Structure formats: structure tokens, C-alpha cells
Amino acid sequence: MSEKKVSEQITRSNQASISIDWSYADAPESTSHVRFNKHYGLFIDGSFTEYNENQSFESINPANGESLYRCTEANKSDVDTAVKAARKAFKGTWGSTSGTQRSHYLYRIARMLQERAREFAVLESMDGGKPIRESRDIDIPLAAAYFFYYAGWADKLAYAFPGKSPQPLGVCAQIIPWNFPLLMLAWKIAPALACGNTVVLKPAETTSLTALKFCELLQDIGLPDGVVNIVTGAAKTGEYLVQHSDIDKIAFTGSTGVGKVIQQSIAERQLPATFELGGKGAFILFDDAALNEAVEGIVNAIFFNQGHVCCAGSRLLVQEGVAEKVIDLLKKRMQHLIVGDPLDKNTDIGAVNSKEQLETIQRYVELGIQEGATCFECSGSLPTTGYYFPPTILTGVSQSSTVVQEEIFGPVLTIQTFRTTDEAIEKANNTPYGLANGIWTDKGSKIFYVGNKLKSGVVWSNTYNKFDPTSPFGGFKESGKGREGGISGLHAYLKLDHNGGMY
Ligand code: NAD
């Protein structure tokens, strides 16, 4: 294991300066320096409210289980203040800001994210547990890419929807999960602002840091007050936000369970709402595929971001004739995966986001074994402090096994075999979810045949977990409704004549 020293120095009562000394040979850079506060208020109407210890909660660094910072738990009155600030900005400054000007703000945000990418990447890994290689190469660059993409649309909405007189919806309530904190924020805020809306966004309670850091960036670029408001907190704060009577749109990303609760609670209000929920993606591997490449694909599909990915390829469906060979190759490959410190550039699999999530994963694997599965896990050592789970595969499962039907949201892959193409399609579609699937084959015709029959918002072929701001993303069945990304992502934030935006 490489040597890395992280020293923390309290420079002011409210600020920690973390200086990271990358002292191993192929470190990303010799020294990185990031700053964040030990305490955060809420970001409302362009500034941070005063932090109040009696109304606060702690965020833990999952890599070591230690406290990282504290932030404010927004109560009903705080949420109301945030919505009022967003309403005032919508009626005032932002409402009279032209598409061209909005586009300039979004470009500035995108550029600033690029300039501060290293800092955001380190914070994201410390707060959420994901490997620095992923936050540095995927999360932060992609977040910037979404702002760039929607910056380009802000002054061209009339061309995106010719003859439809696109108008913003108003104040958008946005709630995001912990698995891609800054990226999910970008998926929500960039299209909303491009379309002329204002927002109140609630990050997940275990990963508020990059959203709060993002507010400092907004202050630096001079975004008008009240256009973006960030309220931190857990489920209760989320409830206050979605139940507020003066919001015009809800955009929720999170679990199917919470998504259903919100849908029920707003059923009578006819609010435009988008839901990006859970998934149980199948990775369908045919016997004509390039097997070594496919095994790399499987590793990326299920072990990327510790498997905390809604569209993870968490079910391998492999054609019978090559199943033994593939499983053998996969087991060998898994022995080379390094589970460890998220800030180490050599780490493949970082920390599980929270103790609760670690326990959920453990529970599912135990249940899988009780239901008859055979468990194989990577034998490499795990760090002794913090929340870690080894890459794991479960064989001997059936279509009705709980671990095949339910989202585990961890580095756990179930493996089933199939004989015919139609059997693979049947198995892939036979869960309550419909978010993403992957097909691995040498035959283009098979990709089109299978792809057309899979009930999922995304189908990758001979690749997996690839994201692009120009592509719509979203689910069928219990994976949600509405789309984010691409022009569909604009549609979700606009009134188009009489019924636009009503996804
Ligand atoms: P979660 O549903 O527990 O929480 C999501 C967010 O909702 C958090 O901010 C949480 O505080 C808030 N929340 C919880 N209860 C609430 C309530 N009653 N009212 C309002 N807000 C409430 O999900 P999670 O554990 O944070 O995230 C993991 C889930 O998110 C997985 O199921 C994953 O598949 C899904 N996800 C989906 C997508 C997608 O694009 N489809 C992307 C990322 C994650």
C-alpha cells in the first residue's frame, strides 16, 4: 500500500485546512491543498446563514469513520425562507435575466468547476468515499460538462422547441442522493437555470460538502442572490421542501421507496415532477463476445463507485457455453482489485458511503447465502477502520432470489446463465426496475434485436456506465419517470404552451 500522509490543522475555529502530501511515486500531483469549513449554515439568498450547533448534524468521513464537518439541519421555517428567496429571485432579477446572460453565468460556473476540479475531487472523495481516480476523472469533469452543455441551450430554447414558446416553470425543489453528489447537483441545477427557473436543492445528509463548496463558487462568479439555495438536512428537510405550497416543480433522485412516498404526497397537487429512482441492471454477455474485454466491462459495471450506482450492472447474465470460463476470468481479475483509501490514486474500490449502507450490503449478502447462493469475495485485505466491503459475486441464484430482484447498491454481482437470446431478454426484464442494461456481443444485429426488447431507459452495447450530457437518462417501471440530460432534460424544466413540462 502506498504511503500517504494526511495532516489536518485547525487554522480558525471554523475552518480546517487539510493538506495532503502525495508522497508515493505515481501520485496525481506532489501536493494538493483543499479547504473546507468545520461548520456550515444554509445557503439562502446568496449567503450562508449562521451555523447553530443545536440544529446541526455531523458528516462522517467513511474512509476512517471520523467526523469531517457539521452542517445545519434545515427546519420548516428555513425551507420556507429558502423558497421565498427563490420566488423573489424568480420574480425579480433572474426573471428579467436574458437567455444570453443566463448562458454566461452557466459557462462561468462550468469554467470555475474546471479550475477548481482538483479541490472538488478531493472533497468529494473525502465526504463520499469514492476513489480519487473516479472523482478526478469522472464526477467533476462530467459535472462541468453538464454546465457547459446547458449553458449552450440557455439562449436557444426557442430553437429547441420551435413554435412552442418555452417558459420557465418557476421555483424548483430538487433533492439528490449521495452516490454522485456534485454530478447529481449539476444534472439538476444546470438545466433548471438554463431554462430560467430558480432552485432550492437539498443534498443527501451524508454528502453535503461539495454542494456547500459549490455555493462559494456561486458567490465568486456573482450569480444573483436567491437563484440557487441549498438547504442541508435529512428526510424531514426533504419532506418540508416537497410539501411546500409555493414550489412549481419537483426533481427527485433517490430510492424507489422514497420516490413513491413523494409521489403519493403530491398526487393531488398536479405538480410537474421527475423521478430518477433505483435500478437492477443486467449485463448480458453472449458467447460470441470478446471475453477478456467483457470481463473488464463487468468490473466497471458493478465495481465502479463501490457499486453505489443506480444503473450498475449488478446482474450478470452469461451464456451457458462460456459461463465457467467467464466466472474463472472474473475471479482472477477481482483478486487484483485494490480496496482501500479513497484518496490513494491506486485504489480501485473506496469506502462504502456510510455505516448504514455497509450494514445493508452485509445483510443482502447474508440473505443471498441463506437463500442458497454461493459467495466468492476478493481476498485482498481491507482497511481496519472505516466502512469497506470486498468485491463479491453470488452464483447459484435464481430469478426469484431477493438479491436478484432488489437493489443492493454495493459491490455485489449476482450471476445467472441463459441458453437462448429470448431467455436472456426475459431474465433481464424480469425485475421491478427498468433503468439500464448492457449487451456484450460481436454481432451488431443481436445488439439491435436485444436492445429493442429491453425495458430500460439506457442500453449500452460493449461498454457500460458511460454518461454524456447530450444523452437523456431515466427509467421505466419502478426506476422512475421523466428524463434528465439532453433536450429532454430541458423539457422537464419548461412550460411548452398549455401543457409543457408535465412529465
Ligand atoms: P434516498 O431515497 O434514501 O434519499 C435520497 C434523497 O431523498 C436524500 O437527499 C434524502 O435525504 C431525501 N429523502 C429521504 N426521505 C425523504 C422524504 N420522505 N421526503 C423527501 N426527501 C427525502 O436514496 P439514497 O440512499 O440517498 O440514494 C440511493 C438511491 O438513489 C438508490 O436507490 C439509487 O438507485 C438512486 N439513484 C438513482 C439515480 C437515477 O438517476 N435513477 C441516480 C442516483 C441514485
Coordinates of C-alpha atoms and ligand atoms in Angstrom, one line a residue:
M1 CA 0.0 0.0 0.0
S2 CA 1.4 3.4 -0.9
E3 CA 2.3 5.8 1.8
K4 CA 0.3 8.9 2.1
K5 CA 0.2 11.4 4.9
V6 CA -2.9 13.5 5.6
S7 CA -2.4 16.2 8.2
E8 CA -5.2 18.3 9.5
Q9 CA -4.6 21.7 11.0
I10 CA -7.3 23.9 12.5
T11 CA -6.5 27.3 11.2
R12 CA -9.5 29.1 12.5
S13 CA -12.2 28.0 14.9
N14 CA -14.5 27.2 11.9
Q15 CA -12.0 26.2 9.3
A16 CA -9.9 23.1 8.7
S17 CA -7.1 23.2 6.3
I18 CA -6.4 19.7 5.1
S19 CA -3.0 19.4 3.4
I20 CA -2.5 16.2 1.5
D21 CA 1.0 15.0 0.9
W22 CA 1.0 12.6 -2.0
S23 CA 4.4 11.1 -1.2
Y24 CA 4.2 8.0 -3.3
A25 CA 5.7 7.5 -6.7
D26 CA 2.9 7.9 -9.2
A27 CA 0.7 10.3 -7.2
P28 CA -1.5 12.6 -9.2
E29 CA 0.5 15.6 -8.0
S30 CA 3.1 16.4 -5.4
T31 CA 0.8 18.4 -3.1
S32 CA -2.8 19.2 -3.1
H33 CA -4.5 21.7 -0.8
V34 CA -8.1 21.9 -0.1
R35 CA -10.1 24.0 2.4
F36 CA -13.5 23.5 3.9
N37 CA -15.3 24.7 7.0
K38 CA -15.8 22.7 10.1
H39 CA -19.4 24.1 10.4
Y40 CA -21.8 25.2 7.7
G41 CA -25.0 27.3 7.7
L42 CA -27.6 27.0 4.9
F43 CA -27.1 28.9 1.6
I44 CA -30.1 31.1 1.2
D45 CA -30.5 34.3 -0.9
G46 CA -26.8 34.4 -1.8
S47 CA -25.2 34.0 1.6
F48 CA -24.7 31.4 4.4
T49 CA -26.9 31.6 7.4
E50 CA -25.4 31.4 10.8
Y51 CA -24.5 27.9 12.0
N52 CA -26.4 26.8 15.0
E53 CA -24.9 23.8 16.9
N54 CA -28.3 22.9 18.4
Q55 CA -29.8 22.5 14.9
S56 CA -26.9 20.6 13.3
F57 CA -25.7 17.1 12.2
E58 CA -22.4 15.5 11.6
S59 CA -20.9 14.2 8.3
I60 CA -18.6 11.3 8.7
N61 CA -15.6 10.5 6.6
P62 CA -16.4 6.9 5.5
A63 CA -12.7 6.2 4.9
N64 CA -12.0 6.3 8.7
G65 CA -15.3 6.8 10.4
E66 CA -14.3 10.1 11.8
S67 CA -16.2 13.4 11.9
L68 CA -15.4 15.6 8.9
Y69 CA -17.7 18.7 9.4
R70 CA -21.1 19.6 10.7
C71 CA -23.9 21.3 8.9
T72 CA -27.3 22.8 9.6
E73 CA -30.5 20.7 9.6
A74 CA -32.9 23.0 7.8
N75 CA -36.3 23.1 9.6
K76 CA -39.7 24.1 8.1
S77 CA -39.1 27.8 8.6
D78 CA -35.6 27.6 7.0
V79 CA -37.1 25.8 4.0
D80 CA -39.8 28.4 3.7
T81 CA -37.2 31.2 3.8
A82 CA -35.3 29.4 1.0
V83 CA -38.4 29.0 -1.1
K84 CA -39.3 32.7 -0.6
A85 CA -35.7 33.7 -1.7
A86 CA -36.1 31.6 -4.8
R87 CA -39.5 33.1 -5.5
K88 CA -38.2 36.6 -5.1
A89 CA -35.3 35.9 -7.5
F90 CA -37.7 34.3 -10.0
K91 CA -40.0 37.3 -10.0
G92 CA -37.1 39.7 -9.9
T93 CA -33.5 39.6 -11.1
W94 CA -33.5 36.1 -12.6
G95 CA -36.9 36.5 -14.3
S96 CA -35.5 39.5 -16.2
T97 CA -32.2 37.9 -17.0
S98 CA -31.9 37.1 -20.7
G99 CA -31.1 33.7 -22.0
T100 CA -27.7 35.0 -23.2
Q101 CA -26.9 36.3 -19.7
R102 CA -28.0 33.0 -18.1
S103 CA -25.8 31.2 -20.5
H104 CA -22.8 33.4 -19.4
Y105 CA -23.4 32.5 -15.8
L106 CA -23.6 28.8 -16.6
Y107 CA -20.4 29.0 -18.6
R108 CA -18.7 30.7 -15.7
I109 CA -19.8 28.0 -13.3
A110 CA -18.5 25.3 -15.7
R111 CA -15.1 27.0 -16.1
M112 CA -14.8 27.6 -12.4
L113 CA -15.5 23.9 -11.7
Q114 CA -12.8 23.0 -14.2
E115 CA -10.3 25.4 -12.5
R116 CA -11.1 24.0 -9.0
A117 CA -11.5 20.4 -10.2
R118 CA -8.7 19.1 -8.0
E119 CA -10.2 20.6 -4.9
F120 CA -13.7 19.4 -5.6
A121 CA -12.4 15.9 -6.4
V122 CA -10.6 15.6 -3.1
L123 CA -13.6 16.9 -1.1
E124 CA -15.9 14.5 -3.0
S125 CA -13.7 11.5 -2.2
M126 CA -13.3 12.5 1.5
D127 CA -17.0 13.1 2.0
G128 CA -18.4 10.2 0.0
G129 CA -15.7 7.5 0.0
K130 CA -15.3 7.2 -3.8
P131 CA -11.8 6.6 -5.2
I132 CA -10.0 9.9 -6.1
R133 CA -9.4 8.5 -9.6
E134 CA -13.1 8.4 -10.2
S135 CA -13.9 11.8 -8.7
R136 CA -11.0 13.4 -10.5
D137 CA -11.6 11.7 -13.9
I138 CA -15.4 11.2 -14.0
D139 CA -17.5 13.1 -11.4
I140 CA -16.0 16.6 -11.5
P141 CA -15.3 16.8 -15.3
L142 CA -18.8 15.4 -16.0
A143 CA -20.4 18.0 -13.6
A144 CA -18.6 20.8 -15.6
A145 CA -19.6 19.2 -18.9
Y146 CA -23.3 19.3 -17.8
F147 CA -23.0 23.0 -17.1
F148 CA -21.2 23.6 -20.4
Y149 CA -23.9 21.7 -22.3
Y150 CA -26.9 23.5 -20.7
A151 CA -25.1 26.9 -21.0
G152 CA -25.2 26.3 -24.7
W153 CA -29.0 25.9 -24.6
A154 CA -29.9 28.8 -22.4
D155 CA -30.2 31.3 -25.3
K156 CA -31.6 28.8 -27.8
L157 CA -34.7 27.4 -26.1
A158 CA -36.9 28.7 -28.9
Y159 CA -34.9 26.6 -31.3
A160 CA -35.0 23.5 -29.1
F161 CA -38.8 23.7 -29.1
P162 CA -39.9 25.5 -32.3
G163 CA -43.3 27.2 -32.2
K164 CA -43.8 26.2 -28.5
S165 CA -43.0 29.5 -26.6
P166 CA -40.9 27.8 -23.9
Q167 CA -41.3 29.4 -20.4
P168 CA -39.7 28.5 -17.1
L169 CA -41.8 26.7 -14.5
G170 CA -40.7 28.9 -11.5
V171 CA -39.3 27.6 -8.2
C172 CA -37.9 24.1 -8.5
A173 CA -37.5 21.8 -5.4
Q174 CA -34.6 19.4 -6.1
I175 CA -33.5 16.5 -3.9
I176 CA -30.4 14.4 -4.6
P177 CA -28.8 11.2 -3.3
W178 CA -25.2 10.6 -2.0
N179 CA -23.7 8.5 -4.7
F180 CA -22.7 11.2 -7.1
P181 CA -23.2 14.4 -5.1
L182 CA -21.8 17.1 -7.3
L183 CA -22.7 15.4 -10.5
M184 CA -26.4 14.9 -9.4
L185 CA -26.4 18.6 -8.4
A186 CA -25.2 19.5 -11.9
W187 CA -27.8 17.3 -13.5
K188 CA -30.4 19.2 -11.6
I189 CA -29.2 22.8 -11.4
A190 CA -27.8 23.3 -14.9
P191 CA -31.0 22.6 -16.9
A192 CA -33.2 24.4 -14.4
L193 CA -31.1 27.6 -14.6
A194 CA -30.7 27.4 -18.3
C195 CA -34.5 27.4 -18.6
G196 CA -34.8 30.4 -16.4
N197 CA -36.0 28.7 -13.1
T198 CA -34.7 29.2 -9.6
V199 CA -34.0 26.4 -7.3
V200 CA -33.9 25.1 -3.7
L201 CA -31.8 22.0 -3.6
K202 CA -31.3 19.5 -0.8
P203 CA -28.2 17.3 -0.9
A204 CA -28.1 14.0 0.8
E205 CA -27.3 14.1 4.5
T206 CA -24.0 12.2 4.2
T207 CA -22.6 14.2 1.3
S208 CA -23.3 17.9 1.6
L209 CA -19.8 19.1 1.2
T210 CA -19.4 19.7 -2.5
A211 CA -22.8 21.3 -2.7
L212 CA -21.8 23.8 0.1
K213 CA -18.4 24.4 -1.6
F214 CA -20.4 25.0 -4.9
C215 CA -22.2 27.8 -3.1
E216 CA -18.8 29.6 -2.5
L217 CA -18.2 29.2 -6.3
L218 CA -21.6 30.8 -7.0
Q219 CA -20.7 33.7 -4.8
D220 CA -17.4 34.1 -6.6
I221 CA -19.0 34.2 -10.0
G222 CA -21.6 36.7 -8.8
L223 CA -24.8 34.6 -9.5
P224 CA -27.7 36.8 -8.4
D225 CA -28.9 36.1 -4.9
G226 CA -31.7 33.6 -4.4
V227 CA -31.3 31.9 -7.8
V228 CA -29.7 28.8 -6.1
N229 CA -30.5 28.0 -2.5
I230 CA -29.0 24.9 -0.7
V231 CA -30.8 23.5 2.3
T232 CA -29.0 20.7 4.1
G233 CA -30.7 18.1 6.2
A234 CA -32.2 14.6 6.1
A235 CA -35.6 13.2 5.2
K236 CA -37.6 15.7 7.3
T237 CA -36.0 18.6 5.4
G238 CA -36.8 16.9 2.2
E239 CA -40.4 16.5 3.3
Y240 CA -40.7 20.2 4.1
L241 CA -39.4 21.0 0.7
V242 CA -41.7 18.8 -1.4
Q243 CA -44.7 19.8 0.7
H244 CA -44.1 23.5 0.4
S245 CA -47.1 25.1 -1.2
D246 CA -45.1 27.6 -3.3
I247 CA -42.9 25.3 -5.4
D248 CA -43.6 24.8 -9.1
K249 CA -41.7 21.6 -9.8
I250 CA -40.1 18.6 -8.0
A251 CA -37.0 16.9 -9.3
F252 CA -36.1 13.9 -7.1
T253 CA -33.3 11.4 -7.4
G254 CA -33.1 8.7 -4.9
S255 CA -34.5 5.3 -3.9
T256 CA -37.7 3.9 -5.3
G257 CA -39.2 3.7 -1.8
V258 CA -38.8 7.4 -1.1
G259 CA -39.8 8.3 -4.6
K260 CA -43.1 6.5 -4.1
V261 CA -43.7 8.3 -0.8
I262 CA -43.2 11.7 -2.5
Q263 CA -45.4 10.7 -5.5
Q264 CA -48.2 9.8 -3.1
S265 CA -47.7 13.0 -1.1
I266 CA -48.0 15.3 -4.2
A267 CA -50.7 13.2 -6.0
E268 CA -53.4 15.8 -5.6
R269 CA -51.2 18.8 -6.5
Q270 CA -50.6 18.1 -10.2
L271 CA -47.0 19.4 -9.9
P272 CA -44.6 18.7 -12.7
A273 CA -42.2 16.2 -11.3
T274 CA -39.4 14.0 -12.4
F275 CA -38.2 10.9 -10.5
E276 CA -34.9 9.2 -11.1
L277 CA -35.0 6.1 -8.9
G278 CA -33.4 2.7 -8.3
G279 CA -32.2 0.1 -10.7
K280 CA -31.1 -3.5 -11.1
G281 CA -29.3 -3.5 -14.4
A282 CA -28.4 -6.7 -16.3
F283 CA -25.1 -7.2 -18.1
I284 CA -26.0 -9.7 -20.9
L285 CA -22.9 -11.5 -22.1
F286 CA -23.2 -13.6 -25.2
D287 CA -20.8 -16.4 -26.1
D288 CA -19.5 -14.6 -29.2
A289 CA -18.2 -11.6 -27.3
A290 CA -14.5 -10.8 -26.7
L291 CA -14.4 -12.3 -23.2
N292 CA -11.3 -10.6 -21.7
E293 CA -12.8 -7.2 -22.7
A294 CA -16.2 -8.2 -21.4
V295 CA -14.6 -9.1 -18.0
E296 CA -13.2 -5.6 -17.8
G297 CA -16.7 -4.4 -18.7
I298 CA -18.2 -6.4 -15.9
V299 CA -15.7 -5.0 -13.4
N300 CA -16.6 -1.4 -14.5
A301 CA -20.3 -2.2 -14.5
I302 CA -20.5 -3.4 -10.9
F303 CA -17.5 -2.2 -9.0
F304 CA -17.4 1.4 -10.2
N305 CA -18.1 3.7 -7.3
Q306 CA -18.3 0.7 -4.9
G307 CA -21.5 -0.4 -6.8
H308 CA -23.3 2.7 -5.5
V309 CA -24.7 3.3 -8.9
C310 CA -28.4 3.3 -9.8
C311 CA -27.6 1.9 -13.3
A312 CA -24.9 -0.5 -12.1
G313 CA -24.7 -3.8 -14.0
S314 CA -25.4 -5.7 -10.8
R315 CA -26.8 -8.9 -12.5
L316 CA -24.5 -10.8 -14.9
L317 CA -26.5 -12.9 -17.4
V318 CA -23.9 -15.1 -19.2
Q319 CA -24.5 -17.6 -22.0
E320 CA -24.1 -21.1 -20.7
G321 CA -21.3 -22.2 -23.0
V322 CA -18.8 -19.6 -21.7
A323 CA -20.1 -19.2 -18.2
E324 CA -17.4 -21.3 -16.5
K325 CA -14.6 -19.5 -18.4
V326 CA -16.1 -16.0 -17.7
I327 CA -16.5 -16.7 -14.0
D328 CA -13.0 -18.0 -13.8
L329 CA -11.5 -15.0 -15.5
L330 CA -13.6 -12.7 -13.4
K331 CA -12.5 -14.2 -10.1
K332 CA -8.8 -13.9 -11.2
R333 CA -9.4 -10.3 -12.2
M334 CA -11.1 -9.5 -8.9
Q335 CA -8.0 -10.6 -7.0
H336 CA -6.2 -7.7 -8.5
L337 CA -8.7 -5.0 -7.3
I338 CA -7.4 -2.8 -4.6
V339 CA -9.9 -1.9 -1.9
G340 CA -8.7 1.0 0.2
D341 CA -8.2 4.6 1.0
P342 CA -10.3 6.7 -1.4
L343 CA -7.5 9.3 -1.6
D344 CA -5.0 6.9 -2.9
K345 CA -4.7 7.0 -6.6
N346 CA -4.1 3.3 -6.8
T347 CA -7.4 2.5 -5.1
D348 CA -10.0 0.7 -7.3
I349 CA -12.7 0.4 -4.7
G350 CA -13.1 3.0 -2.0
A351 CA -15.2 3.2 1.2
V352 CA -18.9 2.4 1.4
N353 CA -20.6 5.7 1.9
S354 CA -22.0 5.1 5.4
K355 CA -22.2 2.5 8.2
E356 CA -25.9 2.1 7.4
Q357 CA -25.2 1.3 3.8
L358 CA -22.4 -1.1 4.8
E359 CA -24.9 -3.0 7.0
T360 CA -27.4 -3.1 4.2
I361 CA -24.9 -4.7 1.9
Q362 CA -23.8 -7.2 4.5
R363 CA -27.5 -8.0 5.2
Y364 CA -28.2 -8.7 1.5
V365 CA -25.2 -10.9 1.1
E366 CA -26.1 -13.0 4.1
L367 CA -29.7 -13.2 2.8
G368 CA -28.4 -14.4 -0.6
I369 CA -26.4 -17.1 1.1
Q370 CA -29.4 -18.2 3.2
E371 CA -31.4 -18.4 0.0
G372 CA -28.8 -20.8 -1.5
A373 CA -26.2 -18.6 -3.2
T374 CA -22.5 -19.4 -3.2
C375 CA -20.4 -16.4 -2.3
F376 CA -17.0 -15.5 -3.6
E377 CA -15.2 -12.4 -2.4
C378 CA -12.0 -10.8 -3.3
S379 CA -9.4 -12.0 -0.8
G380 CA -7.3 -8.8 -0.6
S381 CA -7.0 -7.1 2.8
L382 CA -9.5 -4.3 3.8
P383 CA -8.5 -1.2 5.9
T384 CA -9.2 -1.8 9.5
T385 CA -11.0 1.5 10.2
G386 CA -13.8 3.0 8.1
Y387 CA -16.5 1.3 6.1
Y388 CA -15.3 -1.2 3.4
F389 CA -16.8 -4.2 1.6
P390 CA -14.9 -6.5 -0.7
P391 CA -15.9 -7.0 -4.3
T392 CA -18.3 -10.0 -4.2
I393 CA -20.0 -12.4 -6.6
L394 CA -23.0 -14.6 -5.8
T395 CA -23.6 -17.6 -8.0
G396 CA -26.3 -20.3 -7.7
V397 CA -29.0 -17.6 -7.5
S398 CA -32.4 -17.9 -9.3
Q399 CA -34.6 -15.2 -10.9
S400 CA -36.8 -15.1 -7.7
S401 CA -33.8 -14.7 -5.3
T402 CA -34.1 -11.5 -3.3
V403 CA -30.5 -10.5 -4.3
V404 CA -31.6 -10.8 -8.0
Q405 CA -34.8 -8.8 -7.6
E406 CA -33.7 -6.0 -5.1
E407 CA -31.2 -3.2 -5.4
I408 CA -28.2 -3.9 -3.1
F409 CA -26.3 -0.7 -4.0
G410 CA -22.9 -2.2 -3.2
P411 CA -20.0 -4.1 -4.9
V412 CA -22.1 -7.3 -5.2
L413 CA -22.8 -9.1 -8.5
T414 CA -25.2 -11.9 -9.0
I415 CA -24.5 -14.4 -11.8
Q416 CA -27.1 -16.3 -13.8
T417 CA -26.8 -18.2 -17.0
F418 CA -29.0 -18.4 -20.1
R419 CA -29.2 -20.6 -23.2
T420 CA -31.2 -18.5 -25.8
T421 CA -31.3 -14.9 -26.6
D422 CA -35.0 -14.7 -25.7
E423 CA -34.3 -16.3 -22.3
A424 CA -31.7 -13.6 -21.7
I425 CA -34.2 -10.8 -22.6
E426 CA -36.9 -12.4 -20.4
K427 CA -34.5 -12.6 -17.4
A428 CA -33.1 -9.1 -17.9
N429 CA -36.7 -7.6 -17.9
N430 CA -37.9 -9.7 -15.0
T431 CA -37.3 -7.3 -12.1
P432 CA -39.4 -4.3 -10.9
Y433 CA -36.8 -1.9 -12.4
G434 CA -36.1 -0.6 -15.8
L435 CA -33.2 1.8 -15.7
A436 CA -30.2 0.4 -17.6
N437 CA -28.8 -2.7 -19.2
G438 CA -25.8 -3.7 -21.2
I439 CA -25.2 -6.1 -24.1
W440 CA -21.9 -7.7 -24.9
T441 CA -21.7 -9.4 -28.3
D442 CA -19.8 -9.4 -31.5
K443 CA -23.0 -9.2 -33.6
G444 CA -24.5 -5.8 -34.4
S445 CA -27.8 -7.4 -35.3
K446 CA -28.1 -9.0 -31.9
I447 CA -27.4 -5.6 -30.3
F448 CA -30.4 -4.1 -32.1
Y449 CA -32.7 -7.1 -31.6
V450 CA -32.0 -7.3 -27.8
G451 CA -31.7 -3.6 -27.3
N452 CA -35.2 -3.1 -28.7
K453 CA -36.7 -5.6 -26.4
L454 CA -35.1 -4.4 -23.1
K455 CA -37.4 -2.3 -21.0
S456 CA -34.9 0.2 -19.8
G457 CA -34.1 3.9 -20.3
V458 CA -30.5 3.1 -21.2
V459 CA -29.0 0.2 -23.1
W460 CA -25.2 0.1 -23.5
S461 CA -23.5 -2.1 -26.0
N462 CA -20.0 -3.4 -25.5
T463 CA -19.5 -0.8 -22.8
Y464 CA -21.1 0.2 -19.5
N465 CA -21.6 3.2 -17.2
K466 CA -20.8 5.8 -19.9
F467 CA -22.5 9.2 -19.4
D468 CA -22.9 12.2 -21.7
P469 CA -24.8 15.4 -21.1
T470 CA -26.3 15.2 -24.6
S471 CA -28.0 11.8 -23.8
P472 CA -31.3 11.5 -22.0
F473 CA -31.1 9.4 -18.8
G474 CA -34.0 7.9 -16.9
G475 CA -36.1 4.9 -16.1
F476 CA -39.2 2.8 -16.8
K477 CA -41.3 0.9 -14.3
E478 CA -40.1 1.4 -10.7
S479 CA -36.9 3.2 -11.9
G480 CA -38.8 6.5 -12.3
K481 CA -40.4 8.8 -14.8
G482 CA -39.1 11.7 -16.8
R483 CA -35.6 12.2 -18.3
E484 CA -32.6 14.2 -17.4
G485 CA -29.9 15.1 -19.9
G486 CA -30.1 16.2 -23.5
I487 CA -33.0 18.2 -24.8
S488 CA -35.4 16.0 -22.7
G489 CA -33.6 17.5 -19.7
L490 CA -34.7 21.0 -20.8
H491 CA -38.3 19.8 -21.4
A492 CA -38.5 18.8 -17.8
Y493 CA -38.0 22.4 -16.7
L494 CA -40.2 24.3 -19.2
K495 CA -43.8 25.0 -19.8
L496 CA -44.4 24.4 -23.5
D497 CA -47.7 26.2 -24.5
H498 CA -50.5 24.7 -22.4
N499 CA -49.0 21.5 -21.0
G500 CA -45.3 21.6 -21.5
G501 CA -43.0 20.2 -18.8
M502 CA -45.8 17.9 -17.4
Y503 CA -43.7 14.7 -17.3
Ligands
NAD1 P1 -32.9 8.0 -0.5 O1 -34.1 7.9 -1.3 O2 -32.8 7.4 0.8 O3 -32.5 9.6 -0.4 C1 -32.5 10.4 -1.5 C2 -32.7 11.8 -1.0 O4 -34.0 12.0 -0.6 C3 -31.8 12.3 0.1 O5 -31.4 13.6 0.0 C4 -32.7 12.1 1.3 O6 -32.3 12.9 2.4 C5 -34.0 12.5 0.8 N1 -35.2 12.0 1.4 C6 -35.3 10.9 2.2 N2 -36.6 10.7 2.6 C7 -37.3 11.7 2.1 C8 -38.7 12.1 2.2 N3 -39.6 11.4 2.8 N4 -39.1 13.2 1.5 C9 -38.2 14.0 0.8 N5 -36.9 13.7 0.7 C10 -36.4 12.5 1.3 O7 -31.7 7.5 -1.5 P2 -30.2 7.4 -1.3 O8 -29.9 6.2 -0.4 O9 -29.7 8.7 -0.9 O10 -29.6 7.1 -2.7 C11 -29.6 5.9 -3.3 C12 -30.7 5.6 -4.2 O11 -30.8 6.6 -5.2 C13 -30.6 4.3 -4.9 O12 -31.8 3.7 -4.9 C14 -30.2 4.7 -6.4 O13 -30.5 3.8 -7.3 C15 -30.9 6.0 -6.5 N6 -30.3 6.8 -7.6 C16 -31.0 6.9 -8.8 C17 -30.4 7.7 -9.8 C18 -31.1 7.8 -11.1 O14 -30.7 8.6 -11.9 N7 -32.1 7.0 -11.4 C19 -29.2 8.3 -9.6 C20 -28.5 8.1 -8.4 C21 -29.1 7.4 -7.4

